[in-house]
Amino acid sequence: MGRTSSTNSERQADLFAAFPANDDSAFPATVRSTARGRSVPAAAPTRLSEDDMARQLEETGRYRVLRQLVPRPVVPTPSPWPLELKLGIVLDTETTGLDHTAHEVIEIGMVAFTYDDGGIHDVVGVFSGLSEPRQPITPDITRITGITNEMVRGQVLDLDAVERFVEPADLVIAHNAKFDRPFCEKLARGFDVKPWACSVSEVDWTALGFEGTKLGYLIGQAGHFHNGHRAVDDCYALLEVLACASRVAGVPAPFPQLLASAGRTRLRIHALGSPFHTKDILKARGYRWSDGLGGQAKAWWRDVDEDAFDEEDTFLREEIYGGFTGAHVQRLTACERFKV
């Protein structure tokens, strides 16, 4: 019994070992002692705002706080429309699979916003719609998209409304435009004539200090979280990531990078008839293989900026064709890029 009492006493003493002696400000009681030994009620703690609490945690260096992404409010379209202002659309689709020739769009979300050379401004329109596919949605697609067969039952997209929404756009942006554009062109008219930009391939996220290109990574590293996978929610999230300021000196912010890339003409070079034994050389150079589907040439290909053509032509002549050239060159503006 004596042994037990001693141990309990030691444990009780240890409870307060972390607090400095005679420091009432650190003592975790509801009263404070006075100079005459009397006790008075402790002052009520100051109530901190959520922002203050988050800031205090972050200032310790041991915490990183993610803020819930709040969508920008939709404001009326400017009237009259300023000459320097343009209209962009951030777009996302959810589909029954990866092949636009065999699979279908089950949800499309679009957020229309104004922009100019100074950056992104106001959201002026939102479109969201579900569509019941001809074949049931598989469990894997439900797991990825969060969309069930019950959610889309009886749902039909208003394609006239989709076309009206897209018609005034100066630029359509998707996070992997190579995937979304073929589905959209198959879905409704008007997408095929619009300039497209890809926020995966046309922004140097690594140079900006981000560790990946998936939207979930980008929004998290920008300090936010959101309800992912639903199309409109992802559009709002991408808009905020694009609107971020640059975190690295000398590296342009995401949206200016995207606009600059969309404004450039690029050249798609197909190394037609390249000898089989040169495939590893081409692959190491950044060429990719096209199997000829969708009307494309069956060949190794690569996109380069216009001012890089002479260097690429020299490479092909000397390393691939033995002094000759069999390359086919296709000029691509933002209106042609990311097509099938």
Coordinates of N, CA and C in Angstrom, one line a residue, residues 5-240:
S5 N 0.8 4.3 -2.8 CA 0.6 5.7 -2.5 C 1.7 6.6 -3.0
S6 N 3.0 6.1 -2.8 CA 4.1 6.9 -3.3 C 4.1 7.1 -4.8
T7 N 3.7 6.0 -5.5 CA 3.7 6.1 -6.9 C 2.6 7.1 -7.4
N8 N 1.4 7.0 -6.8 CA 0.4 7.9 -7.2 C 0.7 9.3 -6.9
S9 N 1.4 9.6 -5.8 CA 1.9 10.9 -5.4 C 2.8 11.5 -6.5
E10 N 3.7 10.6 -6.9 CA 4.7 11.0 -7.9 C 4.0 11.3 -9.2
R11 N 3.0 10.5 -9.6 CA 2.3 10.8 -10.9 C 1.5 12.1 -10.8
Q12 N 0.9 12.4 -9.6 CA 0.2 13.6 -9.5 C 1.2 14.8 -9.6
A13 N 2.3 14.7 -9.0 CA 3.3 15.8 -9.2 C 3.7 16.0 -10.6
D14 N 3.9 14.9 -11.3 CA 4.3 15.0 -12.7 C 3.3 15.7 -13.6
L15 N 2.0 15.7 -13.2 CA 1.0 16.4 -14.0 C 1.4 17.8 -14.3
F16 N 2.1 18.5 -13.3 CA 2.4 19.9 -13.4 C 3.8 20.2 -13.7
A17 N 4.6 19.1 -14.0 CA 6.0 19.3 -14.3 C 6.3 20.2 -15.5
A18 N 5.3 20.2 -16.4 CA 5.6 21.0 -17.7 C 5.4 22.5 -17.5
F19 N 4.7 22.9 -16.4 CA 4.4 24.3 -16.2 C 5.5 24.9 -15.3
P20 N 6.0 26.1 -15.7 CA 7.0 26.8 -14.9 C 6.5 27.1 -13.5
A21 N 7.4 27.0 -12.5 CA 7.0 27.3 -11.1 C 6.6 28.8 -11.0
N22 N 5.5 28.9 -10.1 CA 5.0 30.3 -9.8 C 4.5 31.1 -11.0
D23 N 4.2 30.3 -12.1 CA 3.7 31.0 -13.3 C 2.2 30.8 -13.5
D24 N 1.4 31.7 -12.9 CA -0.1 31.5 -12.9 C -0.6 31.5 -14.3
S25 N 0.1 32.2 -15.3 CA -0.5 32.3 -16.6 C -0.5 31.0 -17.3
A26 N 0.4 30.1 -16.9 CA 0.5 28.7 -17.5 C -0.3 27.7 -16.8
F27 N -0.8 28.0 -15.5 CA -1.5 27.0 -14.7 C -2.9 26.8 -15.2
P28 N -3.2 25.5 -15.5 CA -4.5 25.2 -16.1 C -5.7 25.2 -15.2
A29 N -5.8 26.2 -14.4 CA -6.9 26.2 -13.4 C -7.9 27.3 -13.8
T30 N -9.1 27.3 -13.2 CA -10.0 28.4 -13.5 C -9.9 29.5 -12.5
V31 N -8.9 29.5 -11.6 CA -8.7 30.6 -10.7 C -7.2 31.0 -10.7
R32 N -6.9 32.2 -10.3 CA -5.5 32.7 -10.2 C -5.3 33.2 -8.7
S33 N -4.1 33.0 -8.2 CA -3.9 33.4 -6.8 C -3.4 34.9 -6.9
T34 N -3.7 35.6 -5.8 CA -3.3 37.0 -5.6 C -2.2 37.1 -4.7
A35 N -1.6 38.3 -4.5 CA -0.4 38.5 -3.7 C -0.8 38.2 -2.2
R36 N -2.0 38.3 -1.8 CA -2.4 38.0 -0.4 C -2.9 36.6 -0.2
G37 N -2.8 35.8 -1.2 CA -3.2 34.4 -1.1 C -4.6 34.1 -1.4
R38 N -5.4 35.2 -1.7 CA -6.8 34.9 -2.1 C -6.9 34.4 -3.5
S39 N -8.0 33.8 -3.8 CA -8.2 33.3 -5.2 C -9.3 34.1 -5.8
V40 N -9.1 34.4 -7.1 CA -10.2 35.2 -7.8 C -10.4 34.4 -9.1
P41 N -11.6 34.5 -9.7 CA -11.8 33.9 -11.0 C -10.9 34.3 -12.1
A42 N -10.4 33.4 -12.9 CA -9.6 33.7 -14.0 C -10.4 34.5 -15.1
A43 N -9.7 35.3 -15.8 CA -10.3 36.1 -16.9 C -10.8 35.1 -18.0
A44 N -11.9 35.4 -18.6 CA -12.5 34.6 -19.6 C -11.5 34.6 -20.8
P45 N -11.2 33.5 -21.4 CA -10.3 33.4 -22.6 C -10.9 34.2 -23.7
T46 N -10.0 34.9 -24.5 CA -10.4 35.6 -25.7 C -10.8 34.6 -26.8
R47 N -12.0 34.8 -27.3 CA -12.5 33.9 -28.4 C -11.8 34.3 -29.7
L48 N -11.1 33.4 -30.3 CA -10.4 33.7 -31.6 C -11.3 33.4 -32.8
S49 N -11.1 34.1 -33.8 CA -11.9 33.8 -35.0 C -11.2 32.6 -35.7
E50 N -11.9 32.0 -36.6 CA -11.4 30.8 -37.3 C -10.1 31.1 -38.0
D51 N -10.0 32.3 -38.7 CA -8.8 32.7 -39.4 C -7.7 32.9 -38.4
D52 N -7.9 33.5 -37.2 CA -6.9 33.6 -36.2 C -6.4 32.3 -35.7
M53 N -7.3 31.3 -35.5 CA -6.9 30.0 -35.0 C -6.1 29.3 -36.1
A54 N -6.5 29.4 -37.3 CA -5.7 28.8 -38.4 C -4.3 29.4 -38.5
R55 N -4.3 30.7 -38.4 CA -3.0 31.4 -38.5 C -2.1 31.0 -37.4
Q56 N -2.6 30.9 -36.1 CA -1.7 30.5 -35.0 C -1.2 29.1 -35.2
L57 N -2.0 28.2 -35.7 CA -1.5 26.9 -35.9 C -0.4 26.9 -37.0
E58 N -0.6 27.6 -38.1 CA 0.3 27.6 -39.1 C 1.6 28.3 -38.7
E59 N 1.6 29.3 -37.8 CA 2.8 30.0 -37.4 C 3.7 29.1 -36.5
T60 N 3.1 28.0 -36.0 CA 4.0 27.1 -35.2 C 4.9 26.3 -36.1
G61 N 4.6 26.2 -37.4 CA 5.4 25.4 -38.3 C 5.1 24.0 -38.3
R62 N 4.2 23.5 -37.4 CA 3.9 22.1 -37.3 C 2.5 21.7 -37.9
Y63 N 1.8 22.7 -38.4 CA 0.5 22.5 -39.0 C 0.4 23.2 -40.3
R64 N -0.4 22.5 -41.2 CA -0.8 23.2 -42.4 C -2.3 23.1 -42.5
V65 N -3.0 24.2 -42.6 CA -4.5 24.2 -42.6 C -5.0 24.4 -44.0
L66 N -6.0 23.6 -44.4 CA -6.6 23.7 -45.7 C -8.0 24.4 -45.5
R67 N -8.2 25.4 -46.3 CA -9.5 26.1 -46.2 C -10.5 25.6 -47.2
Q68 N -11.7 25.5 -46.8 CA -12.7 25.0 -47.8 C -12.9 26.0 -48.9
L69 N -12.8 25.5 -50.2 CA -12.9 26.4 -51.3 C -14.4 26.9 -51.4
V70 N -14.6 28.2 -51.4 CA -15.9 28.8 -51.6 C -16.0 29.3 -53.0
P71 N -17.0 28.7 -53.8 CA -17.1 29.2 -55.2 C -17.3 30.7 -55.3
R72 N -16.8 31.3 -56.3 CA -17.1 32.7 -56.6 C -18.5 32.9 -56.9
P73 N -19.1 34.0 -56.4 CA -20.5 34.3 -56.8 C -20.7 34.5 -58.3
V74 N -21.8 34.2 -58.8 CA -22.2 34.5 -60.2 C -22.7 35.9 -60.2
V75 N -22.1 36.8 -61.1 CA -22.5 38.2 -61.2 C -23.1 38.4 -62.6
P76 N -23.8 39.4 -62.8 CA -24.4 39.7 -64.2 C -23.3 39.9 -65.2
T77 N -23.6 39.5 -66.4 CA -22.6 39.8 -67.5 C -22.5 41.3 -67.7
P78 N -21.3 41.8 -67.9 CA -21.1 43.3 -68.1 C -21.9 43.8 -69.3
S79 N -22.5 44.9 -69.2 CA -23.3 45.5 -70.3 C -23.1 47.0 -70.2
P80 N -22.6 47.7 -71.2 CA -22.0 47.1 -72.4 C -20.7 46.3 -72.1
W81 N -20.3 45.4 -73.0 CA -19.2 44.6 -72.8 C -17.9 45.3 -73.1
P82 N -17.0 45.5 -72.1 CA -15.7 46.2 -72.4 C -14.9 45.5 -73.5
L83 N -14.3 46.3 -74.3 CA -13.5 45.8 -75.5 C -12.4 44.9 -75.0
E84 N -11.7 45.2 -73.9 CA -10.6 44.5 -73.5 C -10.9 43.2 -72.8
L85 N -12.2 43.0 -72.4 CA -12.6 41.9 -71.6 C -12.9 40.7 -72.5
K86 N -12.5 39.5 -72.1 CA -12.8 38.2 -72.8 C -13.6 37.3 -71.9
L87 N -14.2 36.3 -72.6 CA -15.0 35.3 -71.9 C -14.3 33.9 -72.0
G88 N -14.0 33.3 -70.8 CA -13.4 32.0 -70.8 C -14.4 31.0 -70.2
I89 N -14.2 29.7 -70.5 CA -15.1 28.7 -69.9 C -14.1 27.6 -69.3
V90 N -14.3 27.3 -68.1 CA -13.6 26.1 -67.5 C -14.6 24.9 -67.6
L91 N -14.2 23.8 -68.1 CA -15.1 22.7 -68.4 C -14.6 21.4 -67.9
D92 N -15.5 20.6 -67.4 CA -15.2 19.2 -67.0 C -16.3 18.3 -67.4
T93 N -15.9 17.1 -67.8 CA -16.9 16.0 -68.1 C -16.6 14.8 -67.3
E94 N -17.7 14.1 -67.0 CA -17.6 12.8 -66.4 C -18.2 11.8 -67.4
T95 N -17.6 10.7 -67.6 CA -18.0 9.8 -68.7 C -18.0 8.4 -68.3
T96 N -18.6 7.5 -69.1 CA -18.7 6.1 -68.8 C -17.4 5.3 -69.1
G97 N -16.4 6.0 -69.6 CA -15.1 5.3 -69.9 C -14.2 6.3 -70.6
L98 N -13.1 5.8 -71.1 CA -12.0 6.6 -71.7 C -12.1 6.8 -73.2
D99 N -12.8 6.0 -73.9 CA -12.8 6.0 -75.3 C -14.0 6.8 -75.8
H100 N -13.8 8.0 -76.4 CA -14.9 8.8 -76.9 C -15.7 8.2 -78.0
T101 N -15.1 7.2 -78.7 CA -15.9 6.6 -79.8 C -16.9 5.5 -79.2
A102 N -16.7 5.1 -78.0 CA -17.5 4.0 -77.5 C -18.2 4.4 -76.2
H103 N -17.7 5.4 -75.5 CA -18.3 5.8 -74.2 C -19.1 7.1 -74.3
E104 N -19.8 7.4 -73.2 CA -20.7 8.6 -73.3 C -20.4 9.5 -72.1
V105 N -20.8 10.8 -72.3 CA -20.8 11.8 -71.3 C -22.0 11.6 -70.4
I106 N -21.8 11.5 -69.1 CA -22.9 11.4 -68.1 C -23.1 12.6 -67.3
E107 N -22.1 13.5 -67.3 CA -22.2 14.8 -66.7 C -21.3 15.8 -67.3
I108 N -21.8 17.0 -67.5 CA -20.9 18.1 -68.0 C -21.1 19.3 -67.0
G109 N -20.0 19.9 -66.7 CA -20.1 21.1 -65.9 C -19.3 22.2 -66.5
M110 N -19.7 23.4 -66.5 CA -19.0 24.6 -67.1 C -19.2 25.8 -66.2
V111 N -18.1 26.5 -66.1 CA -18.1 27.8 -65.4 C -17.6 28.9 -66.3
A112 N -18.4 29.9 -66.6 CA -18.0 30.9 -67.5 C -17.4 32.1 -66.7
F113 N -16.3 32.7 -67.1 CA -15.7 33.8 -66.3 C -15.1 34.8 -67.3
T114 N -15.0 36.0 -66.8 CA -14.3 37.1 -67.5 C -12.8 37.1 -67.2
Y115 N -12.1 37.6 -68.2 CA -10.6 37.7 -68.0 C -10.1 38.7 -69.0
D116 N -8.9 39.2 -68.7 CA -8.1 40.1 -69.6 C -6.7 39.8 -69.3
D117 N -5.8 40.7 -69.8 CA -4.4 40.4 -69.7 C -4.0 40.5 -68.2
G118 N -4.8 41.1 -67.4 CA -4.5 41.2 -65.9 C -4.9 40.0 -65.1
G119 N -5.6 39.1 -65.7 CA -6.0 37.8 -65.0 C -7.4 37.5 -65.1
I120 N -7.8 36.6 -64.2 CA -9.2 36.2 -64.0 C -10.0 37.2 -63.2
H121 N -11.3 37.4 -63.6 CA -12.1 38.4 -62.9 C -13.4 37.7 -62.3
D122 N -14.5 37.8 -62.9 CA -15.8 37.4 -62.3 C -16.3 36.1 -63.0
V123 N -17.0 35.3 -62.2 CA -17.8 34.3 -62.8 C -19.2 34.9 -63.2
V124 N -19.5 34.6 -64.5 CA -20.8 35.2 -65.0 C -21.8 34.1 -65.5
G125 N -21.5 32.9 -65.3 CA -22.4 31.8 -65.7 C -22.0 30.4 -65.3
V126 N -22.9 29.6 -65.0 CA -22.7 28.2 -64.6 C -23.6 27.3 -65.3
F127 N -23.1 26.2 -65.8 CA -24.0 25.2 -66.5 C -23.6 23.8 -65.9
S128 N -24.6 23.0 -65.5 CA -24.4 21.7 -65.0 C -25.6 20.8 -65.5
G129 N -25.2 19.6 -65.9 CA -26.3 18.7 -66.4 C -25.8 17.3 -66.4
L130 N -26.8 16.4 -66.1 CA -26.5 14.9 -66.1 C -27.2 14.3 -67.3
S131 N -26.8 13.1 -67.7 CA -27.3 12.4 -68.8 C -27.3 10.9 -68.6
E132 N -28.5 10.3 -68.8 CA -28.5 8.8 -68.7 C -27.9 8.2 -69.9
P133 N -26.9 7.3 -69.7 CA -26.3 6.7 -70.9 C -27.1 5.5 -71.4
R134 N -26.8 5.0 -72.5 CA -27.5 3.9 -73.1 C -27.2 2.6 -72.3
Q135 N -26.0 2.5 -71.8 CA -25.6 1.3 -71.0 C -25.4 1.7 -69.5
P136 N -25.8 0.8 -68.6 CA -25.7 1.2 -67.2 C -24.3 1.6 -66.8
I137 N -24.2 2.5 -65.8 CA -22.9 2.9 -65.3 C -22.3 1.8 -64.4
T138 N -21.1 1.5 -64.7 CA -20.4 0.4 -64.0 C -20.0 0.8 -62.6
P139 N -19.9 -0.1 -61.6 CA -19.4 0.2 -60.3 C -18.1 1.0 -60.3
D140 N -17.1 0.6 -61.2 CA -15.9 1.4 -61.2 C -16.1 2.8 -61.5
I141 N -16.9 3.1 -62.5 CA -17.2 4.5 -62.9 C -17.9 5.2 -61.8
T142 N -18.8 4.6 -61.1 CA -19.4 5.2 -59.9 C -18.4 5.6 -58.8
R143 N -17.5 4.6 -58.6 CA -16.4 4.9 -57.6 C -15.6 6.1 -58.0
I144 N -15.3 6.2 -59.3 CA -14.4 7.3 -59.7 C -15.2 8.6 -59.8
T145 N -16.4 8.6 -60.3 CA -17.1 9.9 -60.5 C -18.1 10.2 -59.4
G146 N -18.5 9.3 -58.6 CA -19.5 9.5 -57.6 C -20.9 9.5 -58.2
I147 N -21.1 9.2 -59.5 CA -22.4 9.3 -60.1 C -23.0 7.8 -60.2
T148 N -24.2 7.7 -59.8 CA -24.9 6.4 -59.8 C -25.9 6.3 -60.9
N149 N -26.4 5.1 -61.2 CA -27.4 5.0 -62.2 C -28.7 5.7 -61.7
E150 N -29.0 5.7 -60.4 CA -30.2 6.3 -59.9 C -30.1 7.8 -60.1
M151 N -28.9 8.4 -60.0 CA -28.8 9.9 -60.2 C -29.1 10.3 -61.6
V152 N -28.8 9.5 -62.6 CA -28.9 9.9 -64.0 C -30.2 9.3 -64.6
R153 N -31.0 8.5 -63.9 CA -32.2 7.9 -64.5 C -33.1 9.0 -65.0
G154 N -33.5 8.9 -66.2 CA -34.4 9.9 -66.8 C -33.8 11.2 -67.2
Q155 N -32.5 11.4 -66.9 CA -31.9 12.7 -67.2 C -31.4 12.8 -68.6
V156 N -31.7 14.0 -69.2 CA -31.3 14.3 -70.6 C -30.7 15.6 -70.7
L157 N -29.5 15.7 -71.3 CA -28.8 17.0 -71.4 C -29.5 17.9 -72.4
D158 N -29.7 19.1 -72.1 CA -30.2 20.1 -73.0 C -29.1 20.6 -73.9
L159 N -28.9 20.0 -75.1 CA -27.8 20.3 -75.9 C -27.9 21.7 -76.5
D160 N -29.1 22.2 -76.7 CA -29.3 23.6 -77.2 C -28.7 24.5 -76.2
A161 N -29.0 24.3 -74.9 CA -28.5 25.1 -73.8 C -26.9 25.0 -73.7
V162 N -26.4 23.8 -73.9 CA -24.9 23.7 -74.0 C -24.3 24.5 -75.1
E163 N -24.9 24.5 -76.3 CA -24.4 25.2 -77.4 C -24.5 26.7 -77.2
R164 N -25.6 27.2 -76.6 CA -25.7 28.6 -76.3 C -24.7 29.1 -75.3
F165 N -24.4 28.2 -74.3 CA -23.5 28.6 -73.3 C -22.1 28.7 -73.8
V166 N -21.7 27.8 -74.8 CA -20.3 27.8 -75.3 C -20.1 28.9 -76.4
E167 N -21.2 29.2 -77.1 CA -21.0 30.0 -78.3 C -20.2 31.3 -78.1
P168 N -20.4 32.1 -77.0 CA -19.7 33.4 -76.9 C -18.3 33.2 -76.4
A169 N -17.8 32.0 -76.0 CA -16.5 31.8 -75.4 C -15.4 32.2 -76.3
D170 N -14.4 32.8 -75.7 CA -13.1 33.1 -76.4 C -12.1 32.0 -76.2
L171 N -12.3 31.2 -75.1 CA -11.3 30.2 -74.8 C -12.0 29.1 -73.9
V172 N -11.8 27.8 -74.2 CA -12.3 26.7 -73.4 C -11.1 26.1 -72.7
I173 N -11.2 25.9 -71.4 CA -10.1 25.3 -70.6 C -10.6 24.0 -70.0
A174 N -9.8 23.0 -70.1 CA -10.0 21.7 -69.4 C -8.8 21.2 -68.8
H175 N -8.9 20.5 -67.7 CA -7.8 19.9 -67.0 C -7.6 18.5 -67.6
N176 N -6.9 18.5 -68.8 CA -6.6 17.3 -69.7 C -7.6 17.5 -70.9
A177 N -7.3 18.5 -71.7 CA -8.2 18.8 -72.8 C -8.1 17.7 -73.9
K178 N -7.1 17.0 -73.9 CA -7.0 15.9 -74.9 C -8.1 14.8 -74.6
F179 N -8.5 14.7 -73.4 CA -9.6 13.8 -73.0 C -10.9 14.5 -73.3
D180 N -11.1 15.7 -72.7 CA -12.5 16.3 -72.7 C -12.9 16.8 -74.1
R181 N -11.9 17.3 -74.9 CA -12.4 17.9 -76.2 C -13.1 16.9 -77.1
P182 N -12.5 15.7 -77.4 CA -13.2 14.7 -78.3 C -14.6 14.4 -77.8
F183 N -14.8 14.2 -76.5 CA -16.1 13.9 -75.9 C -17.1 15.1 -76.2
C184 N -16.6 16.3 -76.0 CA -17.4 17.5 -76.2 C -17.8 17.7 -77.6
E185 N -16.9 17.5 -78.5 CA -17.1 17.6 -79.9 C -18.2 16.6 -80.4
K186 N -18.1 15.4 -79.8 CA -19.1 14.4 -80.2 C -20.5 14.7 -79.6
L187 N -20.5 15.4 -78.4 CA -21.7 15.7 -77.7 C -22.5 16.8 -78.3
A188 N -21.9 17.9 -78.7 CA -22.7 19.1 -79.1 C -21.9 19.9 -80.1
R189 N -22.6 20.7 -80.9 CA -21.9 21.6 -81.9 C -21.3 22.8 -81.2
G190 N -20.3 23.3 -81.9 CA -19.6 24.6 -81.4 C -18.3 24.4 -80.7
F191 N -18.1 23.2 -80.1 CA -16.8 23.0 -79.4 C -15.7 22.8 -80.4
D192 N -16.0 22.4 -81.6 CA -14.9 22.1 -82.6 C -14.2 23.3 -83.2
V193 N -14.9 24.5 -83.1 CA -14.3 25.7 -83.6 C -13.7 26.6 -82.6
K194 N -13.7 26.2 -81.3 CA -13.2 27.1 -80.2 C -11.8 26.8 -80.0
P195 N -11.0 27.9 -79.6 CA -9.7 27.6 -79.0 C -9.8 26.9 -77.7
W196 N -8.9 25.9 -77.5 CA -8.9 25.1 -76.3 C -7.5 25.3 -75.6
A197 N -7.5 25.2 -74.3 CA -6.3 25.2 -73.5 C -6.3 24.1 -72.5
C198 N -5.2 23.5 -72.2 CA -5.1 22.4 -71.3 C -4.3 22.8 -70.1
S199 N -4.9 22.8 -68.9 CA -4.2 23.2 -67.7 C -3.3 22.2 -67.1
V200 N -3.3 21.0 -67.7 CA -2.3 20.0 -67.4 C -1.0 20.2 -68.1
S201 N -1.0 20.3 -69.4 CA 0.2 20.3 -70.3 C 0.7 21.7 -70.6
E202 N -0.1 22.8 -70.3 CA 0.3 24.1 -70.7 C 0.6 25.0 -69.6
V203 N 0.7 24.4 -68.4 CA 1.2 25.2 -67.2 C 2.4 24.4 -66.6
D204 N 3.5 25.0 -66.3 CA 4.6 24.3 -65.7 C 4.4 24.3 -64.2
W205 N 3.6 23.3 -63.7 CA 3.3 23.3 -62.3 C 4.6 23.0 -61.5
T206 N 5.5 22.2 -62.0 CA 6.7 21.9 -61.2 C 7.5 23.1 -61.0
A207 N 7.7 24.0 -62.0 CA 8.4 25.2 -61.8 C 7.7 26.1 -60.8
L208 N 6.4 26.0 -60.6 CA 5.7 26.8 -59.7 C 5.7 26.3 -58.3
G209 N 6.4 25.1 -58.1 CA 6.5 24.5 -56.8 C 5.5 23.5 -56.4
F210 N 4.6 23.1 -57.4 CA 3.6 22.0 -57.1 C 4.3 20.7 -57.3
E211 N 3.7 19.7 -56.6 CA 4.3 18.3 -56.7 C 3.6 17.4 -57.6
G212 N 2.6 17.8 -58.3 CA 1.9 16.9 -59.2 C 0.9 17.8 -60.0
T213 N 0.3 17.1 -61.0 CA -0.7 17.8 -61.9 C -2.1 17.4 -61.7
K214 N -2.4 16.4 -60.8 CA -3.8 16.1 -60.6 C -4.4 17.2 -59.8
L215 N -5.7 17.4 -60.1 CA -6.4 18.6 -59.6 C -6.5 18.5 -58.1
G216 N -6.6 17.3 -57.5 CA -6.7 17.2 -56.0 C -5.4 17.6 -55.4
Y217 N -4.2 17.3 -56.0 CA -2.9 17.8 -55.5 C -2.8 19.3 -55.6
L218 N -3.2 19.8 -56.7 CA -3.1 21.3 -57.0 C -3.9 22.1 -56.0
I219 N -5.1 21.7 -55.8 CA -6.0 22.5 -54.9 C -5.5 22.3 -53.5
G220 N -5.0 21.2 -53.1 CA -4.5 21.0 -51.7 C -3.3 21.8 -51.5
Q221 N -2.4 21.8 -52.5 CA -1.1 22.6 -52.3 C -1.4 24.1 -52.4
A222 N -2.5 24.4 -53.0 CA -2.9 25.9 -53.0 C -3.6 26.3 -51.7
G223 N -3.8 25.3 -50.8 CA -4.3 25.7 -49.5 C -5.8 25.5 -49.3
H224 N -6.4 24.7 -50.2 CA -7.9 24.5 -50.1 C -8.2 23.0 -50.2
F225 N -9.5 22.7 -49.9 CA -10.1 21.4 -50.2 C -11.5 21.7 -50.8
H226 N -12.0 20.7 -51.5 CA -13.3 20.9 -52.2 C -14.0 19.5 -52.3
N227 N -15.2 19.6 -52.7 CA -16.0 18.4 -53.0 C -15.6 17.9 -54.4
G228 N -14.6 17.0 -54.5 CA -14.1 16.6 -55.8 C -15.0 15.7 -56.6
H229 N -14.6 15.6 -57.8 CA -15.2 14.6 -58.8 C -16.5 15.1 -59.4
R230 N -17.3 15.9 -58.8 CA -18.5 16.4 -59.4 C -18.0 17.5 -60.4
A231 N -18.6 17.6 -61.6 CA -18.0 18.4 -62.6 C -17.9 19.9 -62.3
V232 N -19.0 20.5 -61.8 CA -19.0 21.9 -61.6 C -18.0 22.2 -60.4
D233 N -18.0 21.4 -59.4 CA -17.1 21.6 -58.3 C -15.7 21.6 -58.7
D234 N -15.3 20.7 -59.6 CA -14.0 20.6 -60.2 C -13.7 21.9 -61.0
C235 N -14.7 22.4 -61.7 CA -14.5 23.6 -62.5 C -14.1 24.8 -61.6
Y236 N -14.9 24.9 -60.5 CA -14.6 26.0 -59.6 C -13.2 25.9 -59.0
A237 N -12.9 24.6 -58.7 CA -11.5 24.4 -58.1 C -10.4 24.7 -59.0
L238 N -10.6 24.3 -60.3 CA -9.5 24.6 -61.3 C -9.4 26.1 -61.5
L239 N -10.6 26.8 -61.5 CA -10.5 28.3 -61.7 C -9.7 28.9 -60.6
E240 N -9.8 28.5 -59.3 CA -9.1 29.1 -58.3 C -7.6 28.8 -58.3

